[in-house]
Amino acid sequence: RKEVEQDPGPFNVPEGATVAFNCTYSNSASQSFFWYRQDCRKEPKLLMSVYSSGNEDGRFTAQLNRASQYISLLIRDSKLSDSATYLCVVNTHLSVRGNQFYFGTGTSLTVIP
Amino acid sequence: ETGVTQTPRHLVMGMTNKKSLKCEQHLGHNAMYWYKQSAKKPLELMFVYSLEERVENNSVPSRFSPECPNSSHLFLHLHTLQPEDSALYLCASSQDRASSYNEQFFGPGTRLTVL
């Protein structure tokens, strides 16, 4: 089983729509969670960190459900500029190897005019 | 400059060439990482350095050789690569590896093509 799993999409939504992505992780000991945004042929950039039950930043809301081991990202009032790939990242502390970052394959979003 | 920088941004090399990728972070971080990103695949962790000591080598072929002369600089030396090594190579840094609550910050990457 993969450490982090995401629906690859693609998600094609009209401007102004609300869209949600889910991400599941396999290790219940995972402690911190991140959403990164990656534009085509660019590096991943941190969008949000999720340490407790959730985090909100403007149109973006991330929620964490530890019992079900999933993280979600909600984007409200989608803009054309939101078109990108969204990476789910999980940080897990392994007793021998220390903290490890695990990346999902990413979910592709295209916002259509 | 701020953040994490990488040079060169693009590199085309033959299988017999030797080249080096450079990464520099201006964030005062103590941990640095090399990742490989191939099309349609998640980021693959290659090497981790913490306080200039290599703490992880994820079964990377010996044709990739990392070097970390200080906490701000990280190199990836390349020799006798294969066409399947063509990918985006990303450098990242984080404050340290002790805390679970440290984000990673990425450089712009080097897009490598091996002919």
PDB file of C-alpha atoms in Angstrom:
ATOM      1  CA  ARG A   1       0.000   0.000   0.000  1.00  0.00           C
ATOM      2  CA  LYS A   2       1.310   3.461  -0.871  1.00  0.00           C
ATOM      3  CA  GLU A   3       2.146   5.822   1.963  1.00  0.00           C
ATOM      4  CA  VAL A   4       0.080   8.608   0.404  1.00  0.00           C
ATOM      5  CA  GLU A   5      -2.677   8.245  -2.160  1.00  0.00           C
ATOM      6  CA  GLN A   6      -4.453  10.912  -4.131  1.00  0.00           C
ATOM      7  CA  ASP A   7      -6.993  10.896  -6.915  1.00  0.00           C
ATOM      8  CA  PRO A   8      -4.909  12.037  -9.891  1.00  0.00           C
ATOM      9  CA  GLY A   9      -7.903  13.654 -11.593  1.00  0.00           C
ATOM     10  CA  PRO A  10      -7.936  15.604 -13.783  1.00  0.00           C
ATOM     11  CA  PHE A  11     -10.510  17.882 -12.254  1.00  0.00           C
ATOM     12  CA  ASN A  12     -11.938  20.364 -14.769  1.00  0.00           C
ATOM     13  CA  VAL A  13     -14.169  22.953 -13.094  1.00  0.00           C
ATOM     14  CA  PRO A  14     -15.690  26.268 -14.196  1.00  0.00           C
ATOM     15  CA  GLU A  15     -14.564  29.550 -12.705  1.00  0.00           C
ATOM     16  CA  GLY A  16     -16.288  30.249  -9.419  1.00  0.00           C
ATOM     17  CA  ALA A  17     -16.895  26.601  -8.606  1.00  0.00           C
ATOM     18  CA  THR A  18     -15.984  24.885  -5.367  1.00  0.00           C
ATOM     19  CA  VAL A  19     -13.731  21.858  -5.669  1.00  0.00           C
ATOM     20  CA  ALA A  20     -12.419  19.410  -3.086  1.00  0.00           C
ATOM     21  CA  PHE A  21      -9.502  16.994  -3.174  1.00  0.00           C
ATOM     22  CA  ASN A  22      -8.942  14.093  -0.828  1.00  0.00           C
ATOM     23  CA  CYS A  23      -5.758  12.403   0.209  1.00  0.00           C
ATOM     24  CA  THR A  24      -5.338   9.275   2.331  1.00  0.00           C
ATOM     25  CA  TYR A  25      -2.271   8.163   4.237  1.00  0.00           C
ATOM     26  CA  SER A  26      -1.355   4.737   5.534  1.00  0.00           C
ATOM     27  CA  ASN A  27       0.699   5.379   8.675  1.00  0.00           C
ATOM     28  CA  SER A  28      -1.389   6.318  11.683  1.00  0.00           C
ATOM     29  CA  ALA A  29       1.730   7.724  13.359  1.00  0.00           C
ATOM     30  CA  SER A  30       1.995  10.520  10.791  1.00  0.00           C
ATOM     31  CA  GLN A  31       2.140  13.854  12.542  1.00  0.00           C
ATOM     32  CA  SER A  32       2.038  16.707  10.091  1.00  0.00           C
ATOM     33  CA  PHE A  33       0.485  17.256   6.723  1.00  0.00           C
ATOM     34  CA  PHE A  34       0.931  19.718   3.909  1.00  0.00           C
ATOM     35  CA  TRP A  35      -0.637  20.731   0.644  1.00  0.00           C
ATOM     36  CA  TYR A  36       1.749  21.933  -2.043  1.00  0.00           C
ATOM     37  CA  ARG A  37       0.889  23.480  -5.368  1.00  0.00           C
ATOM     38  CA  GLN A  38       2.984  22.672  -8.431  1.00  0.00           C
ATOM     39  CA  ASP A  39       2.613  24.530 -11.688  1.00  0.00           C
ATOM     40  CA  CYS A  40       3.646  22.894 -14.946  1.00  0.00           C
ATOM     41  CA  ARG A  41       7.450  22.494 -15.116  1.00  0.00           C
ATOM     42  CA  LYS A  42       7.927  24.403 -11.866  1.00  0.00           C
ATOM     43  CA  GLU A  43       8.847  23.418  -8.321  1.00  0.00           C
ATOM     44  CA  PRO A  44       6.291  22.543  -5.633  1.00  0.00           C
ATOM     45  CA  LYS A  45       5.340  25.512  -3.454  1.00  0.00           C
ATOM     46  CA  LEU A  46       3.838  25.250  -0.010  1.00  0.00           C
ATOM     47  CA  LEU A  47       0.158  26.108   0.007  1.00  0.00           C
ATOM     48  CA  MET A  48      -0.942  25.103   3.500  1.00  0.00           C
ATOM     49  CA  SER A  49       0.288  23.254   6.566  1.00  0.00           C
ATOM     50  CA  VAL A  50      -2.154  21.159   8.602  1.00  0.00           C
ATOM     51  CA  TYR A  51      -1.115  20.290  12.138  1.00  0.00           C
ATOM     52  CA  SER A  52      -4.393  19.982  13.998  1.00  0.00           C
ATOM     53  CA  SER A  53      -7.898  19.407  12.701  1.00  0.00           C
ATOM     54  CA  GLY A  54      -7.694  21.960   9.943  1.00  0.00           C
ATOM     55  CA  ASN A  55      -6.508  25.249   8.560  1.00  0.00           C
ATOM     56  CA  GLU A  56      -8.121  28.011   6.523  1.00  0.00           C
ATOM     57  CA  ASP A  57      -6.487  30.660   4.366  1.00  0.00           C
ATOM     58  CA  GLY A  58      -8.821  32.767   2.286  1.00  0.00           C
ATOM     59  CA  ARG A  59     -10.498  30.581  -0.321  1.00  0.00           C
ATOM     60  CA  PHE A  60      -8.545  27.512   0.755  1.00  0.00           C
ATOM     61  CA  THR A  61      -9.516  25.179   3.592  1.00  0.00           C
ATOM     62  CA  ALA A  62      -7.625  22.072   4.610  1.00  0.00           C
ATOM     63  CA  GLN A  63      -9.103  19.512   6.981  1.00  0.00           C
ATOM     64  CA  LEU A  64      -7.539  16.565   8.735  1.00  0.00           C
ATOM     65  CA  ASN A  65      -9.387  13.473   9.864  1.00  0.00           C
ATOM     66  CA  ARG A  66      -6.987  11.356  11.900  1.00  0.00           C
ATOM     67  CA  ALA A  67      -9.515   8.620  12.609  1.00  0.00           C
ATOM     68  CA  SER A  68     -10.039   7.979   8.903  1.00  0.00           C
ATOM     69  CA  GLN A  69      -6.506   8.993   7.957  1.00  0.00           C
ATOM     70  CA  TYR A  70      -7.341  11.485   5.282  1.00  0.00           C
ATOM     71  CA  ILE A  71      -6.687  15.119   4.508  1.00  0.00           C
ATOM     72  CA  SER A  72      -8.840  17.250   2.267  1.00  0.00           C
ATOM     73  CA  LEU A  73      -8.323  20.532   0.441  1.00  0.00           C
ATOM     74  CA  LEU A  74     -11.305  22.692  -0.430  1.00  0.00           C
ATOM     75  CA  ILE A  75     -11.006  25.541  -2.898  1.00  0.00           C
ATOM     76  CA  ARG A  76     -13.903  27.970  -3.046  1.00  0.00           C
ATOM     77  CA  ASP A  77     -14.650  30.460  -5.835  1.00  0.00           C
ATOM     78  CA  SER A  78     -12.084  28.893  -8.155  1.00  0.00           C
ATOM     79  CA  LYS A  79      -9.908  31.218 -10.213  1.00  0.00           C
ATOM     80  CA  LEU A  80      -8.166  30.519 -13.501  1.00  0.00           C
ATOM     81  CA  SER A  81      -4.891  30.963 -11.632  1.00  0.00           C
ATOM     82  CA  ASP A  82      -5.741  28.005  -9.388  1.00  0.00           C
ATOM     83  CA  SER A  83      -5.030  25.640 -12.296  1.00  0.00           C
ATOM     84  CA  ALA A  84      -2.124  23.485 -11.141  1.00  0.00           C
ATOM     85  CA  THR A  85      -1.271  20.115  -9.630  1.00  0.00           C
ATOM     86  CA  TYR A  86      -1.899  19.846  -5.897  1.00  0.00           C
ATOM     87  CA  LEU A  87       0.423  17.581  -3.946  1.00  0.00           C
ATOM     88  CA  CYS A  88      -0.473  16.005  -0.643  1.00  0.00           C
ATOM     89  CA  VAL A  89       2.553  15.559   1.631  1.00  0.00           C
ATOM     90  CA  VAL A  90       2.693  13.625   4.883  1.00  0.00           C
ATOM     91  CA  ASN A  91       5.479  13.842   7.452  1.00  0.00           C
ATOM     92  CA  THR A  92       5.946  10.702   9.511  1.00  0.00           C
ATOM     93  CA  HIS A  93       8.419  10.122  12.278  1.00  0.00           C
ATOM     94  CA  LEU A  94      10.106   6.756  11.922  1.00  0.00           C
ATOM     95  CA  SER A  95      12.051   5.632  14.949  1.00  0.00           C
ATOM     96  CA  VAL A  96      15.132   4.629  13.011  1.00  0.00           C
ATOM     97  CA  ARG A  97      15.119   6.985  10.065  1.00  0.00           C
ATOM     98  CA  GLY A  98      13.764  10.111  11.691  1.00  0.00           C
ATOM     99  CA  ASN A  99      11.209  12.301  10.014  1.00  0.00           C
ATOM    100  CA  GLN A 100      10.246  11.283   6.492  1.00  0.00           C
ATOM    101  CA  PHE A 101       8.267  13.273   3.949  1.00  0.00           C
ATOM    102  CA  TYR A 102       5.984  11.218   1.712  1.00  0.00           C
ATOM    103  CA  PHE A 103       4.509  12.736  -1.427  1.00  0.00           C
ATOM    104  CA  GLY A 104       1.358  11.843  -3.280  1.00  0.00           C
ATOM    105  CA  THR A 105       1.332  11.749  -7.076  1.00  0.00           C
ATOM    106  CA  GLY A 106      -0.707  14.941  -7.176  1.00  0.00           C
ATOM    107  CA  THR A 107      -4.186  15.947  -8.291  1.00  0.00           C
ATOM    108  CA  SER A 108      -4.481  17.969 -11.477  1.00  0.00           C
ATOM    109  CA  LEU A 109      -6.902  20.897 -11.488  1.00  0.00           C
ATOM    110  CA  THR A 110      -7.914  22.967 -14.511  1.00  0.00           C
ATOM    111  CA  VAL A 111     -10.237  25.913 -13.992  1.00  0.00           C
ATOM    112  CA  ILE A 112     -12.147  26.722 -17.153  1.00  0.00           C
ATOM    113  CA  PRO A 113     -13.345  30.236 -18.088  1.00  0.00           C
TER     114      PRO A 113
ATOM    115  CA  GLU B   1      18.869  36.149  -3.080  1.00  0.00           C
ATOM    116  CA  THR B   2      16.301  34.439  -0.941  1.00  0.00           C
ATOM    117  CA  GLY B   3      14.904  30.932  -0.643  1.00  0.00           C
ATOM    118  CA  VAL B   4      16.443  27.989  -2.442  1.00  0.00           C
ATOM    119  CA  THR B   5      18.309  28.404  -5.710  1.00  0.00           C
ATOM    120  CA  GLN B   6      19.512  25.796  -8.169  1.00  0.00           C
ATOM    121  CA  THR B   7      21.857  25.880 -11.124  1.00  0.00           C
ATOM    122  CA  PRO B   8      21.784  25.111 -13.926  1.00  0.00           C
ATOM    123  CA  ARG B   9      18.071  25.293 -14.656  1.00  0.00           C
ATOM    124  CA  HIS B  10      18.429  23.110 -17.747  1.00  0.00           C
ATOM    125  CA  LEU B  11      21.098  20.573 -18.603  1.00  0.00           C
ATOM    126  CA  VAL B  12      21.579  18.317 -21.592  1.00  0.00           C
ATOM    127  CA  MET B  13      24.356  15.788 -21.323  1.00  0.00           C
ATOM    128  CA  GLY B  14      25.631  12.688 -23.031  1.00  0.00           C
ATOM    129  CA  MET B  15      25.991   9.370 -21.270  1.00  0.00           C
ATOM    130  CA  THR B  16      29.750   9.763 -20.987  1.00  0.00           C
ATOM    131  CA  ASN B  17      29.730  13.298 -19.596  1.00  0.00           C
ATOM    132  CA  LYS B  18      30.374  14.389 -16.031  1.00  0.00           C
ATOM    133  CA  LYS B  19      28.362  17.306 -14.684  1.00  0.00           C
ATOM    134  CA  SER B  20      27.289  18.719 -11.340  1.00  0.00           C
ATOM    135  CA  LEU B  21      24.062  20.240 -10.094  1.00  0.00           C
ATOM    136  CA  LYS B  22      24.281  22.954  -7.461  1.00  0.00           C
ATOM    137  CA  CYS B  23      21.803  23.966  -4.781  1.00  0.00           C
ATOM    138  CA  GLU B  24      22.068  26.833  -2.327  1.00  0.00           C
ATOM    139  CA  GLN B  25      19.639  27.744   0.440  1.00  0.00           C
ATOM    140  CA  HIS B  26      19.460  31.172   2.071  1.00  0.00           C
ATOM    141  CA  LEU B  27      17.004  30.207   4.813  1.00  0.00           C
ATOM    142  CA  GLY B  28      19.382  29.172   7.572  1.00  0.00           C
ATOM    143  CA  HIS B  29      18.093  25.604   7.420  1.00  0.00           C
ATOM    144  CA  ASN B  30      19.991  22.571   8.652  1.00  0.00           C
ATOM    145  CA  ALA B  31      18.552  19.859   6.411  1.00  0.00           C
ATOM    146  CA  MET B  32      18.800  19.588   2.639  1.00  0.00           C
ATOM    147  CA  TYR B  33      17.333  17.076   0.201  1.00  0.00           C
ATOM    148  CA  TRP B  34      17.682  15.900  -3.382  1.00  0.00           C
ATOM    149  CA  TYR B  35      14.564  14.632  -5.154  1.00  0.00           C
ATOM    150  CA  LYS B  36      13.952  13.219  -8.603  1.00  0.00           C
ATOM    151  CA  GLN B  37      10.640  13.918 -10.323  1.00  0.00           C
ATOM    152  CA  SER B  38       9.781  11.927 -13.427  1.00  0.00           C
ATOM    153  CA  ALA B  39       6.613  12.373 -15.439  1.00  0.00           C
ATOM    154  CA  LYS B  40       3.479  10.918 -13.856  1.00  0.00           C
ATOM    155  CA  LYS B  41       5.385   9.760 -10.768  1.00  0.00           C
ATOM    156  CA  PRO B  42       5.544  11.136  -7.220  1.00  0.00           C
ATOM    157  CA  LEU B  43       8.690  12.816  -6.048  1.00  0.00           C
ATOM    158  CA  GLU B  44      11.391  10.267  -5.285  1.00  0.00           C
ATOM    159  CA  LEU B  45      13.671  11.097  -2.379  1.00  0.00           C
ATOM    160  CA  MET B  46      17.312  10.495  -3.310  1.00  0.00           C
ATOM    161  CA  PHE B  47      19.485  11.898  -0.524  1.00  0.00           C
ATOM    162  CA  VAL B  48      19.091  13.701   2.772  1.00  0.00           C
ATOM    163  CA  TYR B  49      21.713  15.737   4.574  1.00  0.00           C
ATOM    164  CA  SER B  50      21.327  16.960   8.122  1.00  0.00           C
ATOM    165  CA  LEU B  51      23.965  19.319   9.483  1.00  0.00           C
ATOM    166  CA  GLU B  52      26.197  18.409   6.535  1.00  0.00           C
ATOM    167  CA  GLU B  53      26.030  14.698   7.311  1.00  0.00           C
ATOM    168  CA  ARG B  54      24.374  12.339   4.877  1.00  0.00           C
ATOM    169  CA  VAL B  55      21.605  10.638   6.786  1.00  0.00           C
ATOM    170  CA  GLU B  56      19.805   8.884   3.982  1.00  0.00           C
ATOM    171  CA  ASN B  57      20.599   7.336   0.644  1.00  0.00           C
ATOM    172  CA  ASN B  58      17.531   5.766  -0.903  1.00  0.00           C
ATOM    173  CA  SER B  59      19.213   3.049  -2.977  1.00  0.00           C
ATOM    174  CA  VAL B  60      20.354   5.587  -5.520  1.00  0.00           C
ATOM    175  CA  PRO B  61      22.777   4.290  -8.199  1.00  0.00           C
ATOM    176  CA  SER B  62      26.399   5.243  -7.674  1.00  0.00           C
ATOM    177  CA  ARG B  63      26.377   7.317 -10.865  1.00  0.00           C
ATOM    178  CA  PHE B  64      24.743   9.961  -8.628  1.00  0.00           C
ATOM    179  CA  SER B  65      27.119  11.308  -5.983  1.00  0.00           C
ATOM    180  CA  PRO B  66      26.014  13.982  -3.509  1.00  0.00           C
ATOM    181  CA  GLU B  67      28.239  16.426  -1.688  1.00  0.00           C
ATOM    182  CA  CYS B  68      27.377  18.825   1.115  1.00  0.00           C
ATOM    183  CA  PRO B  69      30.350  21.076   1.948  1.00  0.00           C
ATOM    184  CA  ASN B  70      28.345  23.208   4.399  1.00  0.00           C
ATOM    185  CA  SER B  71      24.781  23.630   5.570  1.00  0.00           C
ATOM    186  CA  SER B  72      23.938  26.095   2.795  1.00  0.00           C
ATOM    187  CA  HIS B  73      25.242  24.216  -0.234  1.00  0.00           C
ATOM    188  CA  LEU B  74      24.418  20.887  -1.773  1.00  0.00           C
ATOM    189  CA  PHE B  75      25.781  19.346  -4.948  1.00  0.00           C
ATOM    190  CA  LEU B  76      24.787  16.365  -7.033  1.00  0.00           C
ATOM    191  CA  HIS B  77      27.627  15.034  -9.165  1.00  0.00           C
ATOM    192  CA  LEU B  78      26.565  13.102 -12.229  1.00  0.00           C
ATOM    193  CA  HIS B  79      28.579  10.669 -14.349  1.00  0.00           C
ATOM    194  CA  THR B  80      27.809   7.992 -16.930  1.00  0.00           C
ATOM    195  CA  LEU B  81      24.076   8.617 -16.671  1.00  0.00           C
ATOM    196  CA  GLN B  82      21.422   6.723 -18.587  1.00  0.00           C
ATOM    197  CA  PRO B  83      18.571   8.144 -20.674  1.00  0.00           C
ATOM    198  CA  GLU B  84      16.084   6.999 -17.995  1.00  0.00           C
ATOM    199  CA  ASP B  85      17.787   9.425 -15.592  1.00  0.00           C
ATOM    200  CA  SER B  86      16.230  12.292 -17.528  1.00  0.00           C
ATOM    201  CA  ALA B  87      13.953  14.083 -15.074  1.00  0.00           C
ATOM    202  CA  LEU B  88      13.468  17.199 -12.992  1.00  0.00           C
ATOM    203  CA  TYR B  89      15.917  17.216 -10.079  1.00  0.00           C
ATOM    204  CA  LEU B  90      14.669  19.226  -7.142  1.00  0.00           C
ATOM    205  CA  CYS B  91      16.584  20.432  -4.139  1.00  0.00           C
ATOM    206  CA  ALA B  92      14.743  21.251  -0.926  1.00  0.00           C
ATOM    207  CA  SER B  93      15.584  22.407   2.573  1.00  0.00           C
ATOM    208  CA  SER B  94      13.886  22.355   5.953  1.00  0.00           C
ATOM    209  CA  GLN B  95      14.763  23.765   9.342  1.00  0.00           C
ATOM    210  CA  ASP B  96      15.893  20.380  10.620  1.00  0.00           C
ATOM    211  CA  ARG B  97      14.796  16.733  10.715  1.00  0.00           C
ATOM    212  CA  ALA B  98      14.031  16.561  14.402  1.00  0.00           C
ATOM    213  CA  SER B  99      10.664  18.252  14.371  1.00  0.00           C
ATOM    214  CA  SER B 100       7.680  16.893  12.496  1.00  0.00           C
ATOM    215  CA  TYR B 101       6.355  20.392  11.956  1.00  0.00           C
ATOM    216  CA  ASN B 102       8.927  21.694   9.512  1.00  0.00           C
ATOM    217  CA  GLU B 103       7.891  22.410   5.974  1.00  0.00           C
ATOM    218  CA  GLN B 104      10.177  21.793   3.036  1.00  0.00           C
ATOM    219  CA  PHE B 105      11.008  24.595   0.640  1.00  0.00           C
ATOM    220  CA  PHE B 106      11.987  23.715  -2.893  1.00  0.00           C
ATOM    221  CA  GLY B 107      14.343  25.195  -5.413  1.00  0.00           C
ATOM    222  CA  PRO B 108      13.224  25.713  -9.014  1.00  0.00           C
ATOM    223  CA  GLY B 109      14.816  22.459 -10.131  1.00  0.00           C
ATOM    224  CA  THR B 110      17.209  21.388 -12.849  1.00  0.00           C
ATOM    225  CA  ARG B 111      15.587  19.798 -15.872  1.00  0.00           C
ATOM    226  CA  LEU B 112      18.039  17.153 -16.990  1.00  0.00           C
ATOM    227  CA  THR B 113      18.040  15.427 -20.367  1.00  0.00           C
ATOM    228  CA  VAL B 114      20.436  12.548 -20.965  1.00  0.00           C
ATOM    229  CA  LEU B 115      21.034  11.724 -24.600  1.00  0.00           C
TER     230      LEU B 115
END
